[in-house]
Coordinates of C-alpha atoms in Angstrom, one line a residue:
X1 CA 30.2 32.2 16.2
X2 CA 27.1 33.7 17.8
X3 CA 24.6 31.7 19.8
X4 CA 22.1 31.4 16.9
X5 CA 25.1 30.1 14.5
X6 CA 26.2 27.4 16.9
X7 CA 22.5 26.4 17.3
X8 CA 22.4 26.2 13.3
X9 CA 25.7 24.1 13.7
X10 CA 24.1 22.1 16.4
X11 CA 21.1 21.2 15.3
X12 CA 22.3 20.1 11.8
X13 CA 24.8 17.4 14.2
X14 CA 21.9 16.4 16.0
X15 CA 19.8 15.4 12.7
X16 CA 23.0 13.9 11.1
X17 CA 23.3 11.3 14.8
X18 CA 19.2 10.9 14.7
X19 CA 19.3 9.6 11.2
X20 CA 22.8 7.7 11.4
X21 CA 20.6 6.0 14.3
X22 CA 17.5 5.4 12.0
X23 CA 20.1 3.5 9.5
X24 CA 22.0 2.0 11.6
X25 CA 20.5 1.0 15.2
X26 CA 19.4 -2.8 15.6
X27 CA 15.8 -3.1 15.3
X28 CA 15.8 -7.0 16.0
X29 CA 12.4 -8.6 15.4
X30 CA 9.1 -6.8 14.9
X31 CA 5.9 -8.8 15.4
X32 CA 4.6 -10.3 11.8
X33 CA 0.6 -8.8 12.7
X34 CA -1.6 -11.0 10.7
X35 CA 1.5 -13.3 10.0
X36 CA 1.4 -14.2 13.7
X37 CA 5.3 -15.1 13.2
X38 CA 8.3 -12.9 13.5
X39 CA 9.4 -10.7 10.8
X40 CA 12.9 -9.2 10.4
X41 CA 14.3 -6.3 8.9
X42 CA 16.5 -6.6 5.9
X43 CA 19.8 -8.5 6.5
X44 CA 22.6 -5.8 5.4
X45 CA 24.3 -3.4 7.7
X46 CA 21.4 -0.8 7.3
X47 CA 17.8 -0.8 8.7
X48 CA 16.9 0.5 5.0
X49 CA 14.2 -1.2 2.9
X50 CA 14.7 -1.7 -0.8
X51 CA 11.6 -2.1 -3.3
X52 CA 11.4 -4.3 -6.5
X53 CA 14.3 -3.0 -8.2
X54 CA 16.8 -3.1 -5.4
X55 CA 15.4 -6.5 -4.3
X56 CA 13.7 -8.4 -6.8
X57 CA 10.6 -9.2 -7.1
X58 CA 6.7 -9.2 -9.2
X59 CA 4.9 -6.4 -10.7
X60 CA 1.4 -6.4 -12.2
X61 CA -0.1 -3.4 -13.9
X62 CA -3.5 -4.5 -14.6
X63 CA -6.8 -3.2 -15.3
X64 CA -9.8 -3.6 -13.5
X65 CA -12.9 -6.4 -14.6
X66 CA -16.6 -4.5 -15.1
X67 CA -18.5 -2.3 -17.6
X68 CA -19.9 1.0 -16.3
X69 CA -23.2 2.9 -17.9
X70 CA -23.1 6.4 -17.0
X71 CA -26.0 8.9 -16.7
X72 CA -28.4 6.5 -15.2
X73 CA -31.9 7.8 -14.6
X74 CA -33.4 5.9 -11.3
X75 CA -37.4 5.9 -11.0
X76 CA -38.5 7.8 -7.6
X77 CA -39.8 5.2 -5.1
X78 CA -37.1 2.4 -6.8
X79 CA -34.6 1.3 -4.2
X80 CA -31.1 0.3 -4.8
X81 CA -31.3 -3.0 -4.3
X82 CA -34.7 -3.4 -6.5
X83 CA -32.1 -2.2 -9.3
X84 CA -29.3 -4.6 -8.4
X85 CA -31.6 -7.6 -8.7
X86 CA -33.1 -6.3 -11.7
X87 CA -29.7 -6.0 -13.5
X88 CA -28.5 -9.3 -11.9
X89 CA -31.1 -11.2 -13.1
X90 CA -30.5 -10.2 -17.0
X91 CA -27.4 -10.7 -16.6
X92 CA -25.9 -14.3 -16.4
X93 CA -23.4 -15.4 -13.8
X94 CA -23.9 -12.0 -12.1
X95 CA -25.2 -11.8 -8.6
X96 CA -26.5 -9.0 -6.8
X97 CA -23.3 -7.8 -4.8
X98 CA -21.4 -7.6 -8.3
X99 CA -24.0 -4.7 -9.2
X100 CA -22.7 -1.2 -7.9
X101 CA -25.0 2.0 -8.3
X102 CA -22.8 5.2 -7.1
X103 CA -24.4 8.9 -6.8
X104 CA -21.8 11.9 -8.0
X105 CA -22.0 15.0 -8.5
X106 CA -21.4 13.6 -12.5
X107 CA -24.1 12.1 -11.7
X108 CA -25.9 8.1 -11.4
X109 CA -23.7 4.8 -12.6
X110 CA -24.5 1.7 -12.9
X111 CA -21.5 -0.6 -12.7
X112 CA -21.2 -4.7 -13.2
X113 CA -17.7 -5.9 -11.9
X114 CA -17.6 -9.3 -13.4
X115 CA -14.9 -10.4 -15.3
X116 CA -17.1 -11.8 -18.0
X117 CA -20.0 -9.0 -18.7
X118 CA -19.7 -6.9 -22.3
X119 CA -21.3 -4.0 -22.6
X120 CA -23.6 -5.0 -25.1
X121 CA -24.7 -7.1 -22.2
X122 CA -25.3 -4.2 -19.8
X123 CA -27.5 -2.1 -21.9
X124 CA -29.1 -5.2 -22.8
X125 CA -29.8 -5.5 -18.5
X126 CA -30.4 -2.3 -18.3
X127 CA -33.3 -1.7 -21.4
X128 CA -34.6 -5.0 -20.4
X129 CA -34.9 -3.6 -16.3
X130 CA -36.9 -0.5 -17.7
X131 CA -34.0 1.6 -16.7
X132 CA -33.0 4.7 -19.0
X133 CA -29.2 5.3 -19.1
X134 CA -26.4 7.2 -21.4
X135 CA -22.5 5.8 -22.6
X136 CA -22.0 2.2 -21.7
X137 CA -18.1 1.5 -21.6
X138 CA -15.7 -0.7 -20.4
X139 CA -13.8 -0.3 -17.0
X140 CA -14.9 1.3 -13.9
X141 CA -15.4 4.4 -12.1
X142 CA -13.1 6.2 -10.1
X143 CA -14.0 5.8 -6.3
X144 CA -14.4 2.2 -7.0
X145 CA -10.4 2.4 -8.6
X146 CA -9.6 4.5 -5.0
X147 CA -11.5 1.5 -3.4
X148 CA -9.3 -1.0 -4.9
X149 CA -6.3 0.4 -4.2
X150 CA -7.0 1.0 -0.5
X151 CA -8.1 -2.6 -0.2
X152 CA -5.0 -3.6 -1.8
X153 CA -2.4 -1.7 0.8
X154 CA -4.6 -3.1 3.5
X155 CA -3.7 -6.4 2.2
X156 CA -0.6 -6.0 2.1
X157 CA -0.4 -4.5 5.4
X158 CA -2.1 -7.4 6.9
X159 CA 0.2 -10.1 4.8
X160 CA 3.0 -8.4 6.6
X161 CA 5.2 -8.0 3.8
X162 CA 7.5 -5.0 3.5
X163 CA 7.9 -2.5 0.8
X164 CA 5.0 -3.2 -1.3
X165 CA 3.8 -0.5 -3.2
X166 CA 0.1 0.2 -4.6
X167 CA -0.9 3.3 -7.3
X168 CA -3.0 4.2 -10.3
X169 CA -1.1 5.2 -13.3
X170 CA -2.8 6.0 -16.6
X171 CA -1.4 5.3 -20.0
X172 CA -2.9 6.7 -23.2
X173 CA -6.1 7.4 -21.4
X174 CA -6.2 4.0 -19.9
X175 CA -6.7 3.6 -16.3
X176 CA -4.2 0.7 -14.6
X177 CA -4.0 -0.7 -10.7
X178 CA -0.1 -1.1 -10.8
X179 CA 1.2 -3.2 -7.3
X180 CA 4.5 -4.0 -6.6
X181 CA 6.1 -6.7 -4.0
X182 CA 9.5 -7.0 -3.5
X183 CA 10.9 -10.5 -1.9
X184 CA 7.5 -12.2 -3.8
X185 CA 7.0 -14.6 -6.8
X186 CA 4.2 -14.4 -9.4
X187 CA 2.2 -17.3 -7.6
X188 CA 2.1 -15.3 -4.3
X189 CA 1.6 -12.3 -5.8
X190 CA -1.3 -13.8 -7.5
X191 CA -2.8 -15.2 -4.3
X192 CA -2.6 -12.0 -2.0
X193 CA -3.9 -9.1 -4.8
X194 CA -5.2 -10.8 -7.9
X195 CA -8.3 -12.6 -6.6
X196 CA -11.1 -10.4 -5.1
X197 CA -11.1 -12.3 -1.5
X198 CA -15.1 -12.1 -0.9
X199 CA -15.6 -14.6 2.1
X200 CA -19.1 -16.1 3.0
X201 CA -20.2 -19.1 5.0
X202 CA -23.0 -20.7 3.6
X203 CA -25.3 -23.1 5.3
X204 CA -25.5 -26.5 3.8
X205 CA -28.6 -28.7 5.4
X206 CA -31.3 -31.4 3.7
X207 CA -34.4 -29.7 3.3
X208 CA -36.5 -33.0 4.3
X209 CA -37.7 -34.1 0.3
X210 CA -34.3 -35.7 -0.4
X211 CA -32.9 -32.0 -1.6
X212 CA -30.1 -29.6 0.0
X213 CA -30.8 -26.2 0.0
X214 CA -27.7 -23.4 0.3
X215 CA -28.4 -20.4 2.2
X216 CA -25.6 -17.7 3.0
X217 CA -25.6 -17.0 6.6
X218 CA -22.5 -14.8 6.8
X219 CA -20.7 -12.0 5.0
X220 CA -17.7 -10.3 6.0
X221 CA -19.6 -7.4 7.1
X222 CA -21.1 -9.8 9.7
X223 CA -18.0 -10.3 11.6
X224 CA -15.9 -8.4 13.7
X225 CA -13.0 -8.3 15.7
X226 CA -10.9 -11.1 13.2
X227 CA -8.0 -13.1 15.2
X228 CA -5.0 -14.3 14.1
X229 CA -4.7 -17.7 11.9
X230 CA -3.8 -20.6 14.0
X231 CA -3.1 -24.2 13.7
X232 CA -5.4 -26.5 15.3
X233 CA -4.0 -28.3 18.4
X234 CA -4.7 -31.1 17.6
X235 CA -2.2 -30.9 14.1
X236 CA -6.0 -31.3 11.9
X237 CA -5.7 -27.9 10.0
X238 CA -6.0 -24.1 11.0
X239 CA -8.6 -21.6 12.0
X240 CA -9.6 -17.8 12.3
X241 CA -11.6 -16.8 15.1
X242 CA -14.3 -14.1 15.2
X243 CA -16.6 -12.3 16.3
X244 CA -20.0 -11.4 14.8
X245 CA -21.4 -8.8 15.0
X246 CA -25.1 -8.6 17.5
X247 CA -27.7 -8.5 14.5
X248 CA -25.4 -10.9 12.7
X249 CA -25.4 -13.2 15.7
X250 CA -29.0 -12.6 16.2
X251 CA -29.9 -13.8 13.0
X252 CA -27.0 -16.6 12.7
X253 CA -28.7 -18.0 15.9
X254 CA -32.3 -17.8 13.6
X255 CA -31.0 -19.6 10.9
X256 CA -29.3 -22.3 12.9
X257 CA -31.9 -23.5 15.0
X258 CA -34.4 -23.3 12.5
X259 CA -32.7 -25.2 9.8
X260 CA -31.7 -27.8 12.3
X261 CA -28.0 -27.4 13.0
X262 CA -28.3 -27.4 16.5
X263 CA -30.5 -30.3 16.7
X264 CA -29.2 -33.8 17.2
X265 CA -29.1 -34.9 13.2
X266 CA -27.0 -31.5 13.2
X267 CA -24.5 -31.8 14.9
X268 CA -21.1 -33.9 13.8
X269 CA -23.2 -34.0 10.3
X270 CA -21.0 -32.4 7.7
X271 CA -19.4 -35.3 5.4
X272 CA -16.8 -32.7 3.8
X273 CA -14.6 -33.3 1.5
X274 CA -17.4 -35.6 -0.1
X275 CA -17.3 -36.9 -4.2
X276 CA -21.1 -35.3 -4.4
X277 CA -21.3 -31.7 -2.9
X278 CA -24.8 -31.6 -2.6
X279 CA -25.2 -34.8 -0.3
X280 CA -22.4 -33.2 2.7
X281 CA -25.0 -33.5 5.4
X282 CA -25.5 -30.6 7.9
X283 CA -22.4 -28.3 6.9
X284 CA -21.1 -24.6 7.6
X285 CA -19.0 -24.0 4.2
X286 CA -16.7 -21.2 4.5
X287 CA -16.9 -19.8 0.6
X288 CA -13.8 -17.7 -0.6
X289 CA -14.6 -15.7 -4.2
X290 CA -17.3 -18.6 -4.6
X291 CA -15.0 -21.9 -4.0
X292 CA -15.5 -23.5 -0.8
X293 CA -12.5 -23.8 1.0
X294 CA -13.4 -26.0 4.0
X295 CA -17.0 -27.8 5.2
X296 CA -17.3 -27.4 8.7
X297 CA -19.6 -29.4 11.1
X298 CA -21.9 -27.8 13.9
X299 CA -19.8 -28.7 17.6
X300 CA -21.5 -30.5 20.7
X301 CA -20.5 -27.1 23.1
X302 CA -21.4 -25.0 20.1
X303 CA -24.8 -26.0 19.4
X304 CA -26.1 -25.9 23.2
X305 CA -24.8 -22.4 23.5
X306 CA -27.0 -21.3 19.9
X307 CA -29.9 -23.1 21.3
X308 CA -30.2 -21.5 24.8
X309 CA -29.5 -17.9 23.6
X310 CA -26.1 -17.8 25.2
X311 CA -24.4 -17.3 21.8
X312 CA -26.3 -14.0 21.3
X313 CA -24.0 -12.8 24.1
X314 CA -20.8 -14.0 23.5
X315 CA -21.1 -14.2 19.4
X316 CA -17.6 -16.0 19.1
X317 CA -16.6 -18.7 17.2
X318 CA -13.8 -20.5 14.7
X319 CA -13.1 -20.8 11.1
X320 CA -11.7 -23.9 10.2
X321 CA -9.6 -24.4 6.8
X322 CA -7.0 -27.1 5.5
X323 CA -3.6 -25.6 6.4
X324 CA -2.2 -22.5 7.5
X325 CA -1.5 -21.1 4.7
X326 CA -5.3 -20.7 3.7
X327 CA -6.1 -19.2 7.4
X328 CA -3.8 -16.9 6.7
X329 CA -5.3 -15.9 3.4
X330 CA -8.6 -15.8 5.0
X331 CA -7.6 -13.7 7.5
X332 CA -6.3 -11.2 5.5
X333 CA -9.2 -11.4 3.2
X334 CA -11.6 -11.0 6.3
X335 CA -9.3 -8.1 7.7
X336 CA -9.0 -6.0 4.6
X337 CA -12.2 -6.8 3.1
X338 CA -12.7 -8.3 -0.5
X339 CA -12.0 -6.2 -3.4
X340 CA -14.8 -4.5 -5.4
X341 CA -13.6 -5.8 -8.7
X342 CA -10.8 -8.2 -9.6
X343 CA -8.1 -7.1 -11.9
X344 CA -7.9 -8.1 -15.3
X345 CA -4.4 -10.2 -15.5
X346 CA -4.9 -11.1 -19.2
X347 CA -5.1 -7.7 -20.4
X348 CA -2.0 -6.3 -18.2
X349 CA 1.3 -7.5 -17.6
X350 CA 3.0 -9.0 -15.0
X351 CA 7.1 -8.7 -14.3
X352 CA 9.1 -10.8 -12.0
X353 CA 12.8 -9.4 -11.5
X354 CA 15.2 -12.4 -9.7
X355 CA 16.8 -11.4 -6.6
X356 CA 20.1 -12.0 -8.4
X357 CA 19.6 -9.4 -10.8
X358 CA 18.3 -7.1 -8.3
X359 CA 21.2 -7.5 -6.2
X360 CA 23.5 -6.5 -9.3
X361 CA 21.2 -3.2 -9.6
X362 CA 22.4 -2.6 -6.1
X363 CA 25.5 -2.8 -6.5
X364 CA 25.8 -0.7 -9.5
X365 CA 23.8 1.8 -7.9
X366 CA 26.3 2.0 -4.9
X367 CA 29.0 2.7 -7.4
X368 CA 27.6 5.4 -9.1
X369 CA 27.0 6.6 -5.9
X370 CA 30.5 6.6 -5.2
X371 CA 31.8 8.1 -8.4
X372 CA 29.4 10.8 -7.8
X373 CA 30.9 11.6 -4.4
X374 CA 34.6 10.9 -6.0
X375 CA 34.3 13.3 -9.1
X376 CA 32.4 16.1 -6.8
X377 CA 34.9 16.0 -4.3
X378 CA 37.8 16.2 -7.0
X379 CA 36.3 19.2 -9.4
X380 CA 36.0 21.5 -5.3
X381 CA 39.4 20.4 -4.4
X382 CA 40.5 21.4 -7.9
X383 CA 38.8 24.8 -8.1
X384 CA 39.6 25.8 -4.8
X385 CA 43.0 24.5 -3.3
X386 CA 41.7 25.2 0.6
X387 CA 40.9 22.6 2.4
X388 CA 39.1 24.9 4.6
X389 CA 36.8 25.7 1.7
X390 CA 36.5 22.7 0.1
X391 CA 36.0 20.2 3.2
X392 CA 33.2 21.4 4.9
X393 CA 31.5 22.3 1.6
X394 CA 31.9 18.0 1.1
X395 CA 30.6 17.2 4.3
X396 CA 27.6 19.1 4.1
X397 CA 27.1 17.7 0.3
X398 CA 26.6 14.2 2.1
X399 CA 25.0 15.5 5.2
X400 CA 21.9 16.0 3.3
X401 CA 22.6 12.8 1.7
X402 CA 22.8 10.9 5.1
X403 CA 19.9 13.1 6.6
X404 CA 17.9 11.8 3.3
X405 CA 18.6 7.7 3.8
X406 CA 18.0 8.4 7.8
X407 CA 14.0 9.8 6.7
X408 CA 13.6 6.9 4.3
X409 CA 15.0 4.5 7.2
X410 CA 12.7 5.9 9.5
X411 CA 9.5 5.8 7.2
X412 CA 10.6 2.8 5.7
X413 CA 10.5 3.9 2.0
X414 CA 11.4 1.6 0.0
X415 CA 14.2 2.7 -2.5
X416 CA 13.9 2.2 -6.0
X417 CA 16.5 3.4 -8.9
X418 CA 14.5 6.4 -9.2
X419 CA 15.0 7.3 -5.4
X420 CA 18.9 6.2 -6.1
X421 CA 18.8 8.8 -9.5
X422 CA 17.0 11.6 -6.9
X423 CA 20.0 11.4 -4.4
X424 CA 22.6 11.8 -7.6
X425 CA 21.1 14.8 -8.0
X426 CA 20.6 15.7 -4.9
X427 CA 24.6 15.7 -4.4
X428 CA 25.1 17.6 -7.5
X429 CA 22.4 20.6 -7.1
X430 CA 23.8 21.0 -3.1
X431 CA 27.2 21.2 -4.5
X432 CA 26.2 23.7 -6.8
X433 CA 25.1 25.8 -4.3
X434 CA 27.9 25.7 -1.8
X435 CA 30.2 26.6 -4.7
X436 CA 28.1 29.7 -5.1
X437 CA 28.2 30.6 -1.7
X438 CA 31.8 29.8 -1.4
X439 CA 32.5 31.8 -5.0
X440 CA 29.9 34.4 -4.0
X441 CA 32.0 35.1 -0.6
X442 CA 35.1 34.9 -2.2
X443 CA 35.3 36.8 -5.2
X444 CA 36.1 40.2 -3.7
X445 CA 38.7 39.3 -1.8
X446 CA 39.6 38.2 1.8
X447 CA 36.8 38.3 4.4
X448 CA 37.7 39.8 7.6
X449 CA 34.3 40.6 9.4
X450 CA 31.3 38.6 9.7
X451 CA 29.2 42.1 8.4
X452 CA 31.2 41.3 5.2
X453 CA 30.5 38.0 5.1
X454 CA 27.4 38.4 5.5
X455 CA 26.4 41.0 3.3
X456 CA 28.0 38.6 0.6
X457 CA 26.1 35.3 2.0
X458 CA 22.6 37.5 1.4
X459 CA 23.8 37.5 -2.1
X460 CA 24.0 34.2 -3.1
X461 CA 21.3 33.1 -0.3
X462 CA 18.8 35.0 -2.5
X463 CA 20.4 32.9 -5.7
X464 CA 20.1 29.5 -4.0
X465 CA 16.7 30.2 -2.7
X466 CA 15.2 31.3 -6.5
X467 CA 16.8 28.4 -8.3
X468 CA 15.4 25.4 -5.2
X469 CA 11.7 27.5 -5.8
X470 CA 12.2 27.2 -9.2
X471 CA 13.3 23.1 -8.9
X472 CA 10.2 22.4 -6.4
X473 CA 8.1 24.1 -8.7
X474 CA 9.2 22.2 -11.2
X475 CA 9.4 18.9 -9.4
X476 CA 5.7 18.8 -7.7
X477 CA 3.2 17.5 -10.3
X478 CA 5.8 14.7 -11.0
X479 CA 5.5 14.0 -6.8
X480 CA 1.8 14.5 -6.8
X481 CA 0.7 12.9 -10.0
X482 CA 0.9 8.9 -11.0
X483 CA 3.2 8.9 -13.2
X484 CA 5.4 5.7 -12.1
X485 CA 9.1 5.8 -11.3
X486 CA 9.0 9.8 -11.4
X487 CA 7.3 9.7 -8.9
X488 CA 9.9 9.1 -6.8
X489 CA 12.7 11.2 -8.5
X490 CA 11.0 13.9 -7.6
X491 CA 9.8 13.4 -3.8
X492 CA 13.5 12.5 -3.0
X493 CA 14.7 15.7 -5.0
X494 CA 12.2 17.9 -3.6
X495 CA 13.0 16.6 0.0
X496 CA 17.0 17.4 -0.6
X497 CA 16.4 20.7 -1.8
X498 CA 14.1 21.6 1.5
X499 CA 16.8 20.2 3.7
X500 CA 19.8 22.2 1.9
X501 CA 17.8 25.6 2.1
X502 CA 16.8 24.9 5.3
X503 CA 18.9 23.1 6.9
X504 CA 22.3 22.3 5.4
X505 CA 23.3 25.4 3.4
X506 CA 22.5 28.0 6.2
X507 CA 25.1 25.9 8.4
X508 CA 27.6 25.8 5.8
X509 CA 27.8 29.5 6.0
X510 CA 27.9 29.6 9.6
X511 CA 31.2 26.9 9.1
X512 CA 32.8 28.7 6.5
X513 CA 32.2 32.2 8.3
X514 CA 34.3 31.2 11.1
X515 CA 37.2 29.6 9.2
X516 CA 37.1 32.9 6.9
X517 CA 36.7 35.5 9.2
X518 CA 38.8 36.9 12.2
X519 CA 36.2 39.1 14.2

């Protein structure tokens, strides 16, 4: 062999070790994140993560809640949030925020996400609101579809849960937010990505003629730098600390001290849980998607700080709920932000595969893997006779094959039957093109010099390299598009190819070169 073959040789060993360590080195425990607990890998002899499938788990493929009017014409000198209001207000049980207006080169929309607004509704908001519009449809636009789908994977990233998975797919023209979690049931799944997650804290205090008044003092674009949930040391519920921002602090330390929180009838004043919700006293309500979860009262070291200005420069502080399971949901929700829209779970669907049955998918999948392997190895032993042919040919069929598992190790893909179906054919298309090298080599004879040889590899190089052009080709709108489970099919397919072109099959002629030739 020359230098550069041995280098080939080389560096195909060198991958094959780096991704037999990606599958199979110990990665003990990685930190939880948001969790604040220790999270594992999966249990079985490989570091390789399996989605819903493989694993079990929920599905939901779901639309989105809102009515969109498109070609909106906005009056010069009318601000956005003029609009808002307007359409809020002729609107019932729709507030301000659930009003988006987005600018596009398609042009102006006007969209309501609410899950109980009809479009008969909207133009009736929007006529009434002197505003002059086009088509008024159901659904909602596509940035606020991307929107939801980024705020979804950051949910899931902050829940700490592996392998969930988050697209758009479109059926017949209909637009769907499709999320899968393996390892969850329906009622977690429901709890992390269903509900939008908008978190407020609204200030709860007597306004001195035997009223309460309610005033929101806090969005989630107040706060920054959001801690981990905690249980209370004391054993009495959990809490999230952060940070607010300095004009949020600014005006937090306003509202405070003029609505009497840090004054003596404030503080220790909040009678939550109470039968009568207007009557709780002096109370800081932290408000999740408009239920309040927990009624906080103003502290005694709080309260000084607010009052003296100190707060202003140190703008920390705690939010209390029940148990930790609901700080941990409002830490997420703080961390990832609240979605734009909810999803629509009575017009989608929603599948939940038992781990059982997954685990029967598993195994099935493992044996057709086998077979696979079995019958290729067979038909080359039977067609050729050499073990020096057929041999090397087998070992570089499952090179790429190991190489593939080590990338989706080391990126933590989770594997789905469609990846499973995209390494079967992965084994059969590399097969396929040893067996033209080795036929292509072979069919004039003996080789006895390497300038024979490779005059005869060119050959059937140029063959292998027209048909995996013509397979990528092929293969990438089914990667690039949403089109579900072919998805990935084709990302695993189109990843085997590139490895056996570059990679695999050029060292497979460098093998079977030196056991062929004798110069």
């Amino acid at each position: 062999m020359s230098l550069r073959e041995q280098w080939r040789v080389i560096f195909l060993v060198v991958l094959l070790l780096g991704s037999a360590f990606a599958l199979f080195a110990p990665q003990g425990t990685v930190s939880g994140g948001s969790q604040n607990e220790a999270l594992t890998t999966d249990d079985g002899p490989t570091n390789l993560e399996y989605g819903l499938e493989l694993a079990g788990g929920t599905r939901i493929r779901a639309p989105v809640h809102g009515v969109t009017a498109e070609d909106v014409q906005l009056s010069n000198g009318t601000s956005e949030s003029e609009i808002q209001k307007a359409v809020a207000g002729n609107i019932a049980n729709a507030e301000q925020s659930d009003v988006m207006i987005r600018q596009s080169q398609d042009g102006i929309t006007v969209e309501v996400l609410t899950n109980n607004v009809t479009v008969n509704q909207l133009e009736s908001a929007l006529d009434e609101a002197g505003i002059e519009h086009g088509t008024v449809r159901e659904g909602v636009t596509q940035t606020t579809r991307d929107e939801i789908v980024r705020t979804l994977r950051d949910k899931i990233s902050e829940s700490g849960l592996a392998g969930g998975r988050v697209q758009e797919v479109t059926s017949s023209g209909d637009h769907f937010i499709q999320i899968e979690m393996p390892n969850t049931d329906q009622s977690e799944m429901n709890d992390l990505v269903t509900e939008r997650g908008k978190v407020t804290v609204v200030a709860h205090y007597p306004t001195g003629n035997g009223s309460y008044n309610n005033t929101t003092v806090l969005e989630k674009e107040s706060m920054t730098n959001i801690g981990q949930a905690e249980e209370s040391p004391d054993g009495d519920g959990a809490f999230v600390s952060v940070t607010l921002t300095d004009s949020a602090a600014e005006e937090f330390t306003r509202l405070m001290n003029e609505r009497g929180f840090t004054s003596s009838e404030g503080i220790y004043a909040c009678n939550y849980p109470q039968e009568d919700a207007s009557q709780g006293g002096y109370c800081l309500y932290t408000v999740v998607d408009g239920e309040v979860v927990y009624g906080a009262s103003m502290s005694d070291d709080l309260a000084p700080s607010i009052r003296n200005g100190e707060f202003k420069q140190q703008p920390s502080f705690t939010m209390t709920t029940n148990n930790i399971s609901d700080a941990r949901q409002l830490q997420i929700n703080l961390r990832a932000g609240a979605l734009p829209a909810a999803l629509d779970t009575q017009e989608g669907t929603t599948t939940y595969l038992a781990p059982s049955l997954a685990t029967e998918f598993k195994l099935y999948s493992l044996v057709a893997g086998i077979a696979a392997v079995l019958a290729v190895s067979g038909t080359v032993f039977l067609r050729y006779g050499k073990p020096k042919v057929a041999l090397p040919m087998i070992v570089t069929a499952l090179s790429e094959v190991v190489i593939l598992l080590g990338i989706a190790a080391a990126i933590e893909l989770p594997l789905d039957l469609s990846h499973i179906a995209g390494f079967i054919a992965v084994i059969g298309t590399g097969v396929d093109d040893l067996i033209i090298i080795a036929d292509e080599v072979m069919s004039e004879g003996n080789v006895h010099s390497s300038r024979v040889f490779q005059s005869r590899f060119r050959k059937a190089f140029w063959v292998i390299g027209a048909a995996a052009a013509t397979t990528i080709i092929a293969m990438s709108p089914l990667a690039v598009l949403s089109l579900g489970d072919l998805q990935g099919f084709a990302i695993i397919t189109i990843l085997g190819v590139l490895i056996g072109v570059l990679i695999t099959r050029p060292a497979y002629g460098d093998i079977l070169r030196y056991l062929l030739t004798d110069k």
